[in-house]
Amino acid sequence: MRTETVPLSGPSPGTTRTLTRHHWGEVGARPKVYLQGGLHADEMPGPLALFHLMQMLDTAEAEGRIAGHVVVVPLANPIGLSEWLLHKPVGRRDLEGAHNFNRGYPDLAVLVGDGLEGQLGPDAVANVATIRAAFAKALAGAKIETEVDELRIRLMEGTHDADIVLDLHCDHRAVMHFYASTARPEMTELLGRSTGSVLALIEDVSGGNAFDEAHTAPWRALRERFGDKVPAACFSTTLEYRGQGDVSDAVAVRDAEGLMAFLAGVGALTGGPVPAHGPAEEMPLAGAVEFIAPFGGIVSWVTQPGDRVSEGQVLGHVTDAALRRRVEILAPTTGLLFRQELWTTCLKGQGLCHVAGMEIRRQGDLLSD
Ligand SMILES: [Zn+2]
């Protein structure tokens, strides 16, 4: 195991931060699998699972079972971790510009596309190496204005050449689910069986250049431009490790074991373990629909994440006790109620829950900001 400390220059005089990456296996060994947690710095189930995963990787290394290159960044967002406001962690957005830490990553296909004209041949393996070298050059020359820009680029310098990138998040109150493109269905299936995710939300381009998409969309775009001599060389996904309150060692150890099964399944480890679950149910991200509060008030539920619901079914209530009025929270589609908001109050116009269904109901930017 080797630990790498990446400096971040800090936003103001006298301030610096660091990013810590841990490596198992040889640089250059394949597959290169990168795992990070805490990009939204108020989401701690992933970092705790990675803490336990790292102990398991130490054991696997002592047993000579590391076959690929595994990189773990357990706390990917030192900026967000330091941001507390009014005695609460903020974590999701930077306090300076209110930008979501998981949006706005560079579009590598745009940055390297023109430079690759005439550079790619019939050998897909050689093309992957050429494209990854172009990604590295683009990141080295990327314009950095803010501290958050710098974090984005430093993170991608560690990931642009990875075969697999797993970004561990969590939701407010939720069952375990993840987001995936259609590019590598066998990986999606393995990830579901390894982690025990209930649901996989499938979409090729969700919008907003989230961290996972910044690793998959460029290969898709370059394939569209240069043809099938460009493979889908990176599988990347955002995993939602249930809700913000689901932080415990017992659950985190099981989640780490699931990640070990995935690492073994993709060949980064030898000697197992094997996946312990069935596949995740796959539904289109465009079929996941939100209920919007028509007025502000008290939020209460008669259902919970994981419930199967029918369109129009009562899921809970928004109550304005001052005006003595109440509205039912109705299921916006038929399917799986997979997440609810954490808060017991809401403002008018806020989304309160999502139901995933098979029917396409949305288009455009598909992620909640
Ligand atoms: Zn998140």
Coordinates of C-alpha atoms and ligand atoms in Angstrom, one line a residue:
M1 CA 0.0 0.0 0.0
R2 CA 1.2 3.5 -0.9
T3 CA -0.3 6.8 0.3
E4 CA -0.1 9.9 -1.9
T5 CA -0.7 13.4 -0.6
V6 CA -2.0 15.8 -3.2
P7 CA -1.7 19.5 -2.3
L8 CA -4.6 21.9 -2.9
S9 CA -3.4 25.5 -2.9
G10 CA -6.2 27.0 -0.7
P11 CA -8.4 29.9 -1.4
S12 CA -6.8 32.6 0.7
P13 CA -3.5 33.6 2.2
G14 CA -2.3 31.2 4.9
T15 CA -4.7 28.4 3.8
T16 CA -3.8 25.1 2.2
R17 CA -5.5 21.7 2.1
T18 CA -4.6 18.2 1.0
L19 CA -6.2 15.3 -0.8
T20 CA -5.2 11.8 0.3
R21 CA -5.1 8.9 -2.2
H22 CA -4.2 5.3 -1.2
H23 CA -3.0 2.8 -3.7
W24 CA -2.8 -1.0 -3.7
G25 CA -1.1 -2.9 -6.5
E26 CA 1.3 -1.7 -9.2
V27 CA 0.7 1.5 -11.1
G28 CA 0.0 0.4 -14.6
A29 CA -1.6 -2.9 -13.5
R30 CA -5.1 -3.5 -14.9
P31 CA -7.9 -3.1 -14.2
K32 CA -7.3 0.3 -12.5
V33 CA -10.3 0.7 -10.1
Y34 CA -10.8 4.0 -8.4
L35 CA -13.2 4.5 -5.5
Q36 CA -14.0 7.7 -3.7
G37 CA -16.4 8.8 -1.0
G38 CA -17.5 12.1 0.5
L39 CA -17.6 14.2 -2.7
H40 CA -20.8 15.5 -1.1
A41 CA -19.1 16.1 2.2
D42 CA -22.2 15.6 4.3
E43 CA -22.7 12.0 3.0
M44 CA -20.7 9.7 5.3
P45 CA -21.9 6.1 4.6
G46 CA -19.4 5.8 1.7
P47 CA -16.3 7.1 3.5
L48 CA -17.0 4.7 6.4
A49 CA -17.4 1.7 4.0
L50 CA -14.1 2.8 2.4
F51 CA -12.4 2.9 5.8
H52 CA -13.3 -0.8 6.3
L53 CA -12.6 -1.6 2.6
M54 CA -9.0 -0.3 3.1
Q55 CA -8.4 -2.7 5.9
M56 CA -9.7 -5.6 3.8
L57 CA -7.4 -4.5 0.9
D58 CA -4.4 -4.5 3.4
T59 CA -5.3 -8.1 4.2
A60 CA -5.7 -9.0 0.6
E61 CA -2.3 -7.4 -0.2
A62 CA -0.6 -9.4 2.6
E63 CA -2.1 -12.5 1.1
G64 CA -0.8 -11.6 -2.4
R65 CA -4.3 -11.2 -3.9
I66 CA -4.0 -7.7 -5.5
A67 CA -4.0 -8.3 -9.2
G68 CA -4.9 -4.8 -10.5
H69 CA -4.4 -1.3 -9.3
V70 CA -6.9 -0.2 -6.7
V71 CA -7.0 3.5 -5.7
V72 CA -9.1 4.7 -2.7
V73 CA -9.8 8.4 -1.9
P74 CA -12.0 8.0 1.2
L75 CA -12.6 11.8 1.6
A76 CA -12.7 13.3 -1.8
N77 CA -13.8 16.8 -0.7
P78 CA -11.7 18.5 2.0
I79 CA -13.3 21.8 1.0
G80 CA -16.8 20.6 1.7
L81 CA -15.8 18.8 4.9
S82 CA -14.7 22.1 6.5
E83 CA -17.9 23.9 5.5
W84 CA -20.3 24.2 8.4
L85 CA -23.0 26.9 8.6
L86 CA -25.2 27.6 11.6
H87 CA -24.1 24.4 13.4
K88 CA -24.9 22.2 10.4
P89 CA -22.6 20.6 7.8
V90 CA -23.3 22.0 4.3
G91 CA -21.3 19.5 2.2
R92 CA -23.2 19.5 -1.1
R93 CA -22.3 23.0 -2.4
D94 CA -19.4 25.3 -1.9
L95 CA -20.2 28.2 0.4
E96 CA -18.4 30.7 -1.9
G97 CA -20.3 30.2 -5.1
A98 CA -23.0 27.7 -4.1
H99 CA -21.9 25.3 -6.9
N100 CA -22.8 21.6 -6.5
F101 CA -19.5 19.7 -5.8
N102 CA -20.7 17.0 -8.1
R103 CA -21.4 19.0 -11.2
G104 CA -19.4 20.9 -13.8
Y105 CA -16.5 18.5 -14.4
P106 CA -14.6 19.2 -17.6
D107 CA -15.9 17.6 -20.8
L108 CA -12.8 15.7 -21.9
A109 CA -14.3 14.8 -25.3
V110 CA -14.6 18.5 -26.2
L111 CA -11.1 19.2 -24.9
V112 CA -9.3 16.4 -26.8
G113 CA -11.6 15.8 -29.8
D114 CA -10.0 18.0 -32.4
G115 CA -6.5 16.9 -31.4
L116 CA -7.3 13.3 -32.0
E117 CA -8.2 13.8 -35.6
G118 CA -5.8 11.5 -37.6
Q119 CA -4.4 10.0 -34.4
L120 CA -6.6 6.9 -34.0
G121 CA -6.2 3.6 -35.9
P122 CA -7.8 0.2 -36.1
D123 CA -6.3 -1.0 -32.8
A124 CA -8.8 -0.3 -30.0
V125 CA -6.2 -1.0 -27.3
A126 CA -3.8 1.5 -28.8
N127 CA -6.6 4.0 -29.2
V128 CA -7.4 3.8 -25.5
A129 CA -3.8 4.6 -24.6
T130 CA -3.8 7.5 -27.1
I131 CA -7.0 8.9 -25.7
R132 CA -5.9 8.6 -22.1
A133 CA -2.7 10.4 -22.9
A134 CA -4.7 13.2 -24.5
F135 CA -6.9 13.3 -21.4
A136 CA -3.9 13.7 -19.2
K137 CA -2.5 16.5 -21.4
A138 CA -5.9 18.3 -21.4
L139 CA -6.1 18.1 -17.6
A140 CA -2.5 19.4 -17.2
G141 CA -3.5 22.4 -19.3
A142 CA -6.9 23.0 -17.8
K143 CA -7.8 26.5 -16.7
I144 CA -8.2 26.6 -12.9
E145 CA -9.8 29.7 -11.4
T146 CA -11.4 28.7 -8.1
E147 CA -10.4 26.3 -5.3
V148 CA -13.3 24.1 -6.4
D149 CA -12.0 24.0 -10.0
E150 CA -8.6 22.9 -8.6
L151 CA -10.3 20.1 -6.6
R152 CA -12.2 18.9 -9.7
I153 CA -9.0 18.8 -11.8
R154 CA -6.9 17.1 -9.0
L155 CA -9.5 14.4 -8.6
M156 CA -9.7 13.7 -12.4
E157 CA -5.9 13.6 -12.6
G158 CA -6.2 10.5 -10.5
T159 CA -9.1 9.0 -12.5
H160 CA -8.9 9.8 -16.2
D161 CA -7.0 6.6 -17.0
A162 CA -9.1 4.3 -14.7
D163 CA -11.0 1.4 -16.1
I164 CA -13.6 1.7 -13.4
V165 CA -14.6 4.7 -11.2
L166 CA -17.0 4.3 -8.3
D167 CA -18.3 7.5 -6.6
L168 CA -19.9 6.7 -3.3
H169 CA -22.7 9.0 -2.2
C170 CA -25.9 8.7 -0.2
D171 CA -29.3 10.2 -0.4
H172 CA -31.5 11.8 2.3
R173 CA -33.6 8.7 3.3
A174 CA -33.3 6.0 0.7
V175 CA -32.8 2.4 -0.3
M176 CA -29.5 1.6 -1.9
H177 CA -29.4 2.5 -5.6
F178 CA -27.0 3.6 -8.3
Y179 CA -26.9 5.4 -11.6
A180 CA -25.4 3.7 -14.7
S181 CA -25.2 4.2 -18.5
T182 CA -26.1 1.5 -21.0
A183 CA -22.5 1.1 -22.1
R184 CA -21.4 -1.8 -19.9
P185 CA -24.5 -3.8 -18.9
E186 CA -22.4 -6.7 -17.6
M187 CA -20.7 -4.3 -15.1
T188 CA -24.0 -2.9 -14.0
E189 CA -25.2 -6.4 -13.3
L190 CA -22.1 -7.3 -11.4
L191 CA -22.2 -4.1 -9.3
G192 CA -25.8 -4.8 -8.4
R193 CA -25.1 -8.4 -7.4
S194 CA -22.0 -7.3 -5.4
T195 CA -23.4 -4.4 -3.5
G196 CA -27.0 -5.5 -3.0
S197 CA -28.4 -2.4 -4.6
V198 CA -32.1 -2.5 -4.9
L199 CA -32.3 -0.3 -8.0
A200 CA -30.1 0.8 -10.9
L201 CA -31.3 4.0 -12.7
I202 CA -30.2 3.8 -16.3
E203 CA -29.4 6.8 -18.5
D204 CA -26.6 7.5 -21.0
V205 CA -26.4 11.3 -20.5
S206 CA -28.0 12.7 -17.3
G207 CA -26.8 16.3 -17.8
G208 CA -24.7 18.6 -15.6
N209 CA -21.4 16.8 -16.1
A210 CA -21.4 14.9 -12.8
F211 CA -18.2 13.2 -11.7
D212 CA -19.3 9.7 -12.9
E213 CA -20.6 11.1 -16.3
A214 CA -17.3 13.0 -16.8
H215 CA -15.7 9.5 -17.1
T216 CA -18.2 7.7 -19.3
A217 CA -19.7 10.4 -21.6
P218 CA -16.3 11.3 -23.2
W219 CA -15.8 7.7 -24.5
R220 CA -19.3 7.7 -25.8
A221 CA -18.9 11.1 -27.6
L222 CA -15.5 10.1 -29.0
R223 CA -17.0 6.8 -30.3
E224 CA -19.8 8.8 -32.0
R225 CA -17.1 11.0 -33.6
F226 CA -14.5 8.4 -34.5
G227 CA -16.5 5.2 -34.8
D228 CA -16.3 1.8 -33.0
K229 CA -12.5 1.7 -32.9
V230 CA -13.1 3.7 -29.7
P231 CA -14.4 1.4 -26.9
A232 CA -16.3 2.3 -23.8
A233 CA -13.0 2.1 -21.8
C234 CA -14.3 3.4 -18.5
F235 CA -17.2 2.2 -16.4
S236 CA -18.3 4.8 -13.9
T237 CA -21.2 5.1 -11.6
T238 CA -22.6 7.0 -8.6
L239 CA -23.7 4.7 -5.8
E240 CA -26.2 5.9 -3.3
Y241 CA -25.4 4.1 0.0
R242 CA -28.9 4.6 1.4
G243 CA -29.6 7.7 3.6
Q244 CA -27.5 10.2 5.4
G245 CA -28.4 8.7 8.8
D246 CA -27.4 5.1 7.7
V247 CA -23.9 5.4 9.1
S248 CA -22.8 2.4 11.2
D249 CA -19.9 0.0 11.3
A250 CA -22.1 -3.1 10.9
V251 CA -23.6 -1.8 7.6
A252 CA -20.3 -0.3 6.4
V253 CA -18.4 -3.6 6.9
R254 CA -21.1 -5.4 4.8
D255 CA -20.8 -2.7 2.2
A256 CA -17.0 -3.0 2.1
E257 CA -17.4 -6.8 1.6
G258 CA -19.7 -6.0 -1.3
L259 CA -17.1 -3.8 -2.8
M260 CA -14.5 -6.5 -2.4
A261 CA -16.8 -8.9 -4.3
F262 CA -17.0 -6.3 -7.1
L263 CA -13.2 -5.9 -7.1
A264 CA -12.8 -9.6 -7.4
G265 CA -15.5 -9.8 -10.1
V266 CA -13.6 -7.4 -12.3
G267 CA -10.3 -9.0 -11.7
A268 CA -8.6 -6.5 -9.5
L269 CA -8.4 -9.1 -6.7
T270 CA -7.9 -12.9 -6.9
G271 CA -9.6 -15.4 -4.5
G272 CA -13.0 -13.8 -4.1
P273 CA -15.3 -13.1 -2.3
V274 CA -18.2 -13.8 -4.7
P275 CA -21.3 -11.6 -5.0
A276 CA -23.9 -12.3 -2.3
H277 CA -27.0 -10.7 -3.8
G278 CA -29.4 -10.8 -6.8
P279 CA -29.1 -8.2 -9.5
A280 CA -30.5 -4.7 -9.0
E281 CA -33.8 -3.9 -10.7
E282 CA -33.1 -1.7 -13.7
M283 CA -35.3 1.3 -14.4
P284 CA -34.9 4.4 -16.7
L285 CA -33.7 7.5 -14.9
A286 CA -36.2 9.4 -17.0
G287 CA -38.9 7.3 -15.3
A288 CA -38.0 8.5 -11.8
V289 CA -40.5 11.2 -10.9
E290 CA -40.7 13.6 -8.0
F291 CA -43.6 14.9 -5.9
I292 CA -43.4 18.7 -5.5
A293 CA -44.8 20.4 -2.4
P294 CA -47.7 22.8 -3.5
F295 CA -47.2 24.8 -0.3
G296 CA -44.8 24.9 2.7
G297 CA -45.5 23.1 5.9
I298 CA -45.0 20.0 8.0
V299 CA -43.9 16.8 6.1
S300 CA -45.1 13.4 7.4
W301 CA -45.1 10.0 5.7
V302 CA -47.2 6.9 5.7
T303 CA -44.8 5.1 3.5
Q304 CA -41.0 4.5 3.5
P305 CA -38.2 4.1 1.0
G306 CA -38.4 0.6 -0.5
D307 CA -42.2 0.5 -0.7
R308 CA -43.8 -0.5 -4.0
V309 CA -46.5 2.1 -4.9
S310 CA -49.1 2.8 -7.5
E311 CA -49.7 6.1 -9.2
G312 CA -52.0 8.3 -7.1
Q313 CA -51.4 6.3 -3.9
V314 CA -51.1 8.4 -0.7
L315 CA -47.4 8.5 0.4
G316 CA -47.7 11.1 3.2
H317 CA -48.9 14.6 3.8
V318 CA -47.9 18.2 3.8
T319 CA -49.7 20.1 6.6
D320 CA -50.0 23.8 7.0
A321 CA -51.1 23.9 10.6
A322 CA -51.4 27.7 10.7
L323 CA -54.1 27.7 8.0
R324 CA -55.4 24.3 9.1
R325 CA -55.0 22.8 5.6
R326 CA -53.4 19.6 4.4
V327 CA -52.5 18.1 1.0
E328 CA -51.8 14.4 0.3
I329 CA -48.4 13.5 -1.1
L330 CA -49.4 11.3 -4.1
A331 CA -47.2 8.8 -5.9
P332 CA -46.4 10.5 -9.2
T333 CA -45.9 7.2 -11.0
T334 CA -46.2 3.5 -10.4
G335 CA -43.1 1.8 -9.2
L336 CA -40.5 1.9 -6.4
L337 CA -40.5 4.7 -3.8
F338 CA -36.7 4.8 -3.5
R339 CA -36.1 8.1 -1.7
Q340 CA -37.6 10.7 0.6
E341 CA -36.4 14.1 1.8
L342 CA -34.8 14.1 5.2
W343 CA -36.5 17.2 6.5
T344 CA -39.8 17.3 8.4
T345 CA -40.6 20.8 7.0
C346 CA -40.7 22.0 3.4
L347 CA -41.0 25.1 1.4
K348 CA -43.4 25.6 -1.5
G349 CA -42.0 24.1 -4.7
Q350 CA -39.6 21.7 -3.0
G351 CA -39.3 18.0 -4.2
L352 CA -40.2 15.6 -1.4
C353 CA -39.6 12.1 -2.8
H354 CA -38.9 10.1 -5.9
V355 CA -40.7 7.1 -7.3
A356 CA -38.9 5.1 -10.0
G357 CA -41.1 3.7 -12.7
M358 CA -40.7 2.0 -16.1
E359 CA -42.6 4.7 -18.0
I360 CA -40.5 7.6 -19.4
R361 CA -41.9 10.8 -17.9
R362 CA -39.0 13.3 -18.1
Q363 CA -36.4 14.7 -20.5
G364 CA -33.5 17.2 -20.4
D365 CA -31.4 17.4 -17.2
L366 CA -32.4 14.3 -15.2
L367 CA -30.5 14.8 -12.0
S368 CA -31.7 16.8 -8.9
D369 CA -29.3 19.6 -8.3
Ligands
ZN1 ZN -24.2 13.0 -3.1

